[in-house]
């Protein structure tokens, strides 16, 4: 494992290994056990999309591991002024020990890894959100005691979250059901991958059919970052695709609810459901820190010289 570009690149065993390491690092932090495993290293953090959780969790995480985080906005880099990605990748590789990038095009992340010589971590693209889903799986496992055999249900837009939840969930042995409007289904590459899992995956436009018996329900905003101009159109298209008490009544009695945040209460999720499951949702937000620390350690930790 040289990079974290998308969960499609990882095996179920590699995902589980990252979750186990995240659990270990979380335990060490909570109990004051030193784990400065990246002492003296620098992580460049490229943000072409703004962020709360990604920015803070990566910057705090690399600091807790003994390293330094260097924030780089699109305005700080020549990549925002037309420099080819391959040139930026080769320059940054001379200065940094790793790069995290939060951007629009998946190809930009892939090119950074192809032309650079340091680990690249995908902090989010329009195609996928692997770091978020590692935190999601970590949280579900904490609350449920395991992952294999659980039913994961996603309601809403077939976006980067849907793509990564499908891949991550199936690879760790979960059953995955997705409900989206027909015009907003997940990426075809992901659906092709999921088709190999037979009846462990289902896609429908019926939210109640998708949620029946679900152990954990996920949702996300109807208009992701960069789609603000489509907000009114999407609000109409997603009417009825809401996680509410009626929907949860068809799920397992101890159903979890997860949201990657920010949440638009009253749209994809009701205020009452959000607040009833707030502890689970903010456990998930906290676990971004621990899961990403695991990714950084796995990719960036160097063997001792002697």
Short mmCIF file of C-alpha atoms in Angstrom, two decimals:
data_model
loop_
_atom_site.label_atom_id
_atom_site.label_comp_id
_atom_site.label_asym_id
_atom_site.label_seq_id
_atom_site.Cartn_x
_atom_site.Cartn_y
_atom_site.Cartn_z
CA UNK A 1 0.00 0.00 0.00
CA UNK A 2 1.81 3.11 -1.26
CA UNK A 3 -1.11 5.56 -1.47
CA UNK A 4 -4.75 5.96 -0.46
CA UNK A 5 -6.38 7.08 -3.70
CA UNK A 6 -9.67 5.14 -3.51
CA UNK A 7 -11.02 2.15 -1.62
CA UNK A 8 -11.29 0.22 -4.88
CA UNK A 9 -7.49 -0.11 -4.69
CA UNK A 10 -7.53 -1.82 -1.28
CA UNK A 11 -8.43 -5.33 -0.20
CA UNK A 12 -10.82 -6.02 2.64
CA UNK A 13 -7.83 -7.14 4.70
CA UNK A 14 -6.02 -3.84 4.10
CA UNK A 15 -9.11 -1.87 5.13
CA UNK A 16 -9.41 -3.94 8.31
CA UNK A 17 -5.71 -3.41 9.04
CA UNK A 18 -6.23 0.36 8.84
CA UNK A 19 -9.27 0.13 11.14
CA UNK A 20 -7.28 -1.90 13.66
CA UNK A 21 -4.44 0.62 13.59
CA UNK A 22 -6.94 3.46 13.99
CA UNK A 23 -8.35 1.73 17.09
CA UNK A 24 -4.84 1.33 18.49
CA UNK A 25 -3.89 4.97 17.92
CA UNK A 26 -7.18 6.14 19.42
CA UNK A 27 -6.54 4.03 22.53
CA UNK A 28 -3.01 5.40 22.83
CA UNK A 29 -4.19 8.98 22.53
CA UNK A 30 -6.99 8.54 25.07
CA UNK A 31 -4.56 6.96 27.56
CA UNK A 32 -1.71 9.42 27.08
CA UNK A 33 0.58 6.89 25.39
CA UNK A 34 3.14 8.60 23.18
CA UNK A 35 2.86 7.69 19.51
CA UNK A 36 4.99 10.23 17.67
CA UNK A 37 5.63 7.78 14.88
CA UNK A 38 6.08 10.48 12.22
CA UNK A 39 8.42 12.73 14.18
CA UNK A 40 10.13 15.28 11.94
CA UNK A 41 7.98 14.52 8.89
CA UNK A 42 5.92 17.05 6.95
CA UNK A 43 2.53 16.47 5.34
CA UNK A 44 1.51 18.89 2.60
CA UNK A 45 -2.25 19.47 2.64
CA UNK A 46 -3.64 20.76 -0.67
CA UNK A 47 -7.15 22.20 -0.48
CA UNK A 48 -8.95 23.07 -3.69
CA UNK A 49 -12.21 22.49 -1.81
CA UNK A 50 -12.75 24.07 1.59
CA UNK A 51 -13.24 21.91 4.66
CA UNK A 52 -13.79 21.85 8.41
CA UNK A 53 -13.25 18.21 9.40
CA UNK A 54 -10.61 17.33 6.80
CA UNK A 55 -8.46 20.40 7.53
CA UNK A 56 -8.61 20.15 11.31
CA UNK A 57 -8.33 16.36 11.60
CA UNK A 58 -5.32 16.06 9.30
CA UNK A 59 -3.51 19.03 10.84
CA UNK A 60 -4.15 17.84 14.41
CA UNK A 61 -3.39 14.25 13.42
CA UNK A 62 0.04 14.90 11.91
CA UNK A 63 0.89 17.07 14.94
CA UNK A 64 -0.07 14.29 17.38
CA UNK A 65 2.13 11.92 15.38
CA UNK A 66 5.09 14.27 15.83
CA UNK A 67 5.07 15.80 12.38
CA UNK A 68 4.08 19.09 10.77
CA UNK A 69 1.10 19.88 8.55
CA UNK A 70 1.57 22.48 5.80
CA UNK A 71 -1.71 24.00 4.57
CA UNK A 72 -1.69 24.76 0.84
CA UNK A 73 -4.74 26.38 -0.71
CA UNK A 74 -5.29 26.63 -4.47
CA UNK A 75 -4.16 30.25 -4.19
CA UNK A 76 -0.84 29.17 -2.67
CA UNK A 77 0.19 26.82 -5.48
CA UNK A 78 1.09 27.24 -9.11
CA UNK A 79 -1.18 24.26 -9.78
CA UNK A 80 -4.01 26.78 -9.45
CA UNK A 81 -2.36 28.95 -12.11
CA UNK A 82 -1.88 26.33 -14.78
CA UNK A 83 1.23 24.39 -13.73
CA UNK A 84 0.84 20.74 -14.82
CA UNK A 85 0.01 18.34 -11.99
CA UNK A 86 3.02 16.22 -12.88
CA UNK A 87 5.39 19.14 -12.27
CA UNK A 88 3.76 20.01 -8.96
CA UNK A 89 4.01 16.34 -7.91
CA UNK A 90 7.72 16.17 -8.66
CA UNK A 91 8.48 19.45 -6.87
CA UNK A 92 6.49 18.59 -3.74
CA UNK A 93 8.19 15.19 -3.61
CA UNK A 94 11.52 17.00 -3.09
CA UNK A 95 10.20 18.90 -0.04
CA UNK A 96 7.56 16.77 1.69
CA UNK A 97 7.12 13.31 3.17
CA UNK A 98 3.49 12.96 2.10
CA UNK A 99 0.63 14.83 0.42
CA UNK A 100 -3.07 14.97 1.23
CA UNK A 101 -5.25 16.55 -1.44
CA UNK A 102 -8.92 17.56 -1.34
CA UNK A 103 -10.01 18.45 -4.85
CA UNK A 104 -12.56 17.94 -7.61
CA UNK A 105 -11.19 15.51 -10.21
CA UNK A 106 -10.09 12.01 -9.23
CA UNK A 107 -7.56 12.10 -12.06
CA UNK A 108 -5.68 14.89 -10.31
CA UNK A 109 -5.14 12.64 -7.29
CA UNK A 110 -4.11 9.73 -9.49
CA UNK A 111 -1.62 11.94 -11.37
CA UNK A 112 -0.04 13.23 -8.15
CA UNK A 113 0.64 9.63 -7.18
CA UNK A 114 1.83 8.66 -10.67
CA UNK A 115 4.36 11.45 -11.08
CA UNK A 116 5.41 12.00 -7.46
CA UNK A 117 7.59 9.81 -5.28
CA UNK A 118 5.85 10.28 -1.90
CA UNK A 119 2.59 8.89 -0.49
CA UNK A 120 -0.61 10.58 -1.67
CA UNK A 121 -3.81 10.57 0.40
CA UNK A 122 -7.18 11.38 -1.16
CA UNK A 123 -8.93 13.77 1.23
CA UNK A 124 -11.97 13.91 -1.09
CA UNK A 125 -12.76 14.07 -4.78
CA UNK A 126 -16.02 14.17 -6.67
CA UNK A 127 -15.62 10.42 -7.21
CA UNK A 128 -14.84 9.17 -3.71
CA UNK A 129 -14.18 9.98 -0.06
CA UNK A 130 -12.06 7.10 1.30
CA UNK A 131 -10.92 8.75 4.55
CA UNK A 132 -14.50 9.50 5.57
CA UNK A 133 -15.62 5.94 4.93
CA UNK A 134 -12.72 4.51 6.94
CA UNK A 135 -13.98 6.64 9.84
CA UNK A 136 -17.54 5.48 9.14
CA UNK A 137 -16.57 1.80 9.27
CA UNK A 138 -14.49 2.38 12.39
CA UNK A 139 -17.50 3.97 14.11
CA UNK A 140 -19.95 1.24 13.11
CA UNK A 141 -17.53 -1.41 14.34
CA UNK A 142 -17.14 0.40 17.67
CA UNK A 143 -20.88 0.52 18.22
CA UNK A 144 -21.83 -2.86 16.76
CA UNK A 145 -18.79 -4.95 17.69
CA UNK A 146 -18.12 -6.02 14.11
CA UNK A 147 -18.96 -5.37 10.47
CA UNK A 148 -19.42 -8.66 8.63
CA UNK A 149 -23.06 -9.51 8.03
CA UNK A 150 -24.45 -6.11 9.04
CA UNK A 151 -26.77 -4.29 6.64
CA UNK A 152 -25.57 -0.84 5.58
CA UNK A 153 -28.18 1.37 3.91
CA UNK A 154 -27.45 4.64 2.10
CA UNK A 155 -30.24 7.07 1.22
CA UNK A 156 -29.81 10.05 -1.11
CA UNK A 157 -27.48 11.24 -3.84
CA UNK A 158 -25.29 8.67 -5.58
CA UNK A 159 -22.23 10.82 -4.90
CA UNK A 160 -18.69 10.29 -3.64
CA UNK A 161 -20.00 9.10 -0.28
CA UNK A 162 -22.30 6.56 -1.87
CA UNK A 163 -19.46 5.31 -4.08
CA UNK A 164 -17.06 4.82 -1.18
CA UNK A 165 -19.63 3.33 1.19
CA UNK A 166 -20.60 0.72 -1.39
CA UNK A 167 -16.99 -0.30 -1.96
CA UNK A 168 -15.89 -0.16 1.67
CA UNK A 169 -18.99 -1.87 3.01
CA UNK A 170 -18.86 -4.77 0.57
CA UNK A 171 -15.13 -5.30 1.00
CA UNK A 172 -15.47 -5.75 4.77
CA UNK A 173 -18.34 -8.21 4.45
CA UNK A 174 -21.39 -6.00 4.93
CA UNK A 175 -24.62 -6.17 2.97
CA UNK A 176 -25.15 -2.84 1.22
CA UNK A 177 -28.41 -1.33 -0.02
CA UNK A 178 -28.67 2.04 -1.74
CA UNK A 179 -31.72 4.14 -2.57
CA UNK A 180 -31.30 7.03 -5.00
CA UNK A 181 -33.47 8.67 -7.65
CA UNK A 182 -32.84 6.97 -11.00
CA UNK A 183 -31.16 10.07 -12.41
CA UNK A 184 -28.72 10.27 -9.49
CA UNK A 185 -27.30 6.77 -9.18
CA UNK A 186 -23.73 5.97 -8.06
CA UNK A 187 -20.84 5.86 -10.52
CA UNK A 188 -20.97 3.10 -13.15
CA UNK A 189 -17.51 1.84 -12.17
CA UNK A 190 -18.72 1.30 -8.63
CA UNK A 191 -21.94 -0.39 -9.74
CA UNK A 192 -19.91 -2.73 -11.94
CA UNK A 193 -17.72 -3.59 -8.94
CA UNK A 194 -20.77 -4.16 -6.73
CA UNK A 195 -22.44 -6.45 -9.25
CA UNK A 196 -19.85 -9.12 -8.46
CA UNK A 197 -21.25 -9.36 -4.90
CA UNK A 198 -24.63 -10.67 -6.04
CA UNK A 199 -27.45 -10.27 -3.54
CA UNK A 200 -25.14 -8.64 -0.98
CA UNK A 201 -25.75 -5.39 -2.91
CA UNK A 202 -29.00 -3.79 -3.99
CA UNK A 203 -29.87 -0.52 -5.71
CA UNK A 204 -33.40 0.88 -5.79
CA UNK A 205 -35.37 4.11 -5.83
CA UNK A 206 -37.57 2.86 -2.95
CA UNK A 207 -36.14 4.13 0.34
CA UNK A 208 -38.27 1.84 2.50
CA UNK A 209 -37.22 -1.26 0.59
CA UNK A 210 -33.59 -0.23 0.91
CA UNK A 211 -33.86 0.49 4.64
CA UNK A 212 -35.78 -2.65 5.64
CA UNK A 213 -33.86 -4.34 8.45
CA UNK A 214 -30.87 -1.99 8.15
CA UNK A 215 -28.37 -1.94 11.01
CA UNK A 216 -26.94 1.43 10.01
CA UNK A 217 -28.37 4.17 7.78
CA UNK A 218 -26.21 6.75 6.05
CA UNK A 219 -27.18 9.92 4.25
CA UNK A 220 -25.53 13.04 2.85
CA UNK A 221 -26.53 16.45 1.57
CA UNK A 222 -28.52 16.54 -1.66
CA UNK A 223 -26.24 19.14 -3.30
CA UNK A 224 -22.55 18.59 -2.61
CA UNK A 225 -19.86 21.26 -2.75
CA UNK A 226 -19.66 22.70 -6.25
CA UNK A 227 -23.30 21.84 -7.00
CA UNK A 228 -24.86 24.86 -5.33
CA UNK A 229 -26.31 25.99 -8.67
CA UNK A 230 -28.33 22.75 -8.82
CA UNK A 231 -29.72 23.08 -5.30
CA UNK A 232 -33.30 23.91 -6.30
CA UNK A 233 -33.43 21.20 -8.95
CA UNK A 234 -31.96 18.65 -6.58
CA UNK A 235 -34.32 19.63 -3.76
CA UNK A 236 -37.21 18.69 -6.06
CA UNK A 237 -35.56 15.47 -7.26
CA UNK A 238 -34.79 14.27 -3.72
CA UNK A 239 -38.15 15.05 -2.15
CA UNK A 240 -39.01 11.97 -0.09
CA UNK A 241 -35.39 10.80 0.21
CA UNK A 242 -35.23 11.80 3.84
CA UNK A 243 -34.00 9.93 6.89
CA UNK A 244 -36.85 10.40 9.36
CA UNK A 245 -38.68 8.48 12.07
CA UNK A 246 -40.95 6.78 9.55
CA UNK A 247 -37.98 5.42 7.63
CA UNK A 248 -36.22 4.23 10.78
CA UNK A 249 -39.34 2.31 11.80
CA UNK A 250 -38.56 -0.30 9.12
CA UNK A 251 -34.91 -0.66 10.19
CA UNK A 252 -33.43 -2.82 12.92
CA UNK A 253 -34.57 -1.77 16.39
CA UNK A 254 -31.05 -0.64 17.37
CA UNK A 255 -30.33 1.08 14.05
CA UNK A 256 -27.44 3.55 13.90
CA UNK A 257 -27.59 6.74 11.85
CA UNK A 258 -24.49 8.28 10.32
CA UNK A 259 -23.91 11.54 8.45
CA UNK A 260 -20.56 12.76 7.12
CA UNK A 261 -21.52 16.40 7.86
CA UNK A 262 -22.35 19.17 7.33
CA UNK A 263 -26.02 18.23 7.68
CA UNK A 264 -28.95 20.17 6.27
CA UNK A 265 -31.58 19.43 8.89
CA UNK A 266 -35.05 19.31 7.40
CA UNK A 267 -33.75 18.15 4.01
CA UNK A 268 -31.87 14.82 3.93
CA UNK A 269 -32.39 14.25 7.66
CA UNK A 270 -34.86 15.56 10.22
CA UNK A 271 -33.77 17.53 13.26
CA UNK A 272 -35.24 14.92 15.60
CA UNK A 273 -33.41 11.98 14.00
CA UNK A 274 -30.14 13.89 13.85
CA UNK A 275 -30.28 14.83 17.53
CA UNK A 276 -31.41 11.36 18.61
CA UNK A 277 -28.30 9.92 16.93
CA UNK A 278 -25.94 12.83 17.53
CA UNK A 279 -23.56 10.82 19.70
CA UNK A 280 -23.05 8.30 16.91
CA UNK A 281 -22.66 11.04 14.31
CA UNK A 282 -20.05 12.94 16.30
CA UNK A 283 -18.22 9.74 17.21
CA UNK A 284 -17.94 9.34 13.45
CA UNK A 285 -16.63 12.89 13.07
CA UNK A 286 -14.02 12.29 15.80
CA UNK A 287 -12.92 9.07 14.15
CA UNK A 288 -11.83 11.01 11.09
CA UNK A 289 -8.83 11.97 13.25
CA UNK A 290 -7.97 8.43 14.30
CA UNK A 291 -8.60 6.74 10.94
CA UNK A 292 -6.50 9.34 9.11
CA UNK A 293 -3.69 8.99 11.61
CA UNK A 294 -3.71 5.29 10.78
CA UNK A 295 -3.46 6.09 7.06
CA UNK A 296 -0.57 8.50 7.64
CA UNK A 297 1.32 6.01 9.82
CA UNK A 298 0.76 3.19 7.35
CA UNK A 299 1.97 5.24 4.39
CA UNK A 300 4.59 7.53 5.91
CA UNK A 301 6.25 5.71 8.83
CA UNK A 302 9.88 4.98 8.00
CA UNK A 303 11.81 1.96 9.30
CA UNK A 304 14.58 2.76 11.82
CA UNK A 305 18.02 3.42 10.34
CA UNK A 306 19.72 1.01 12.75
#
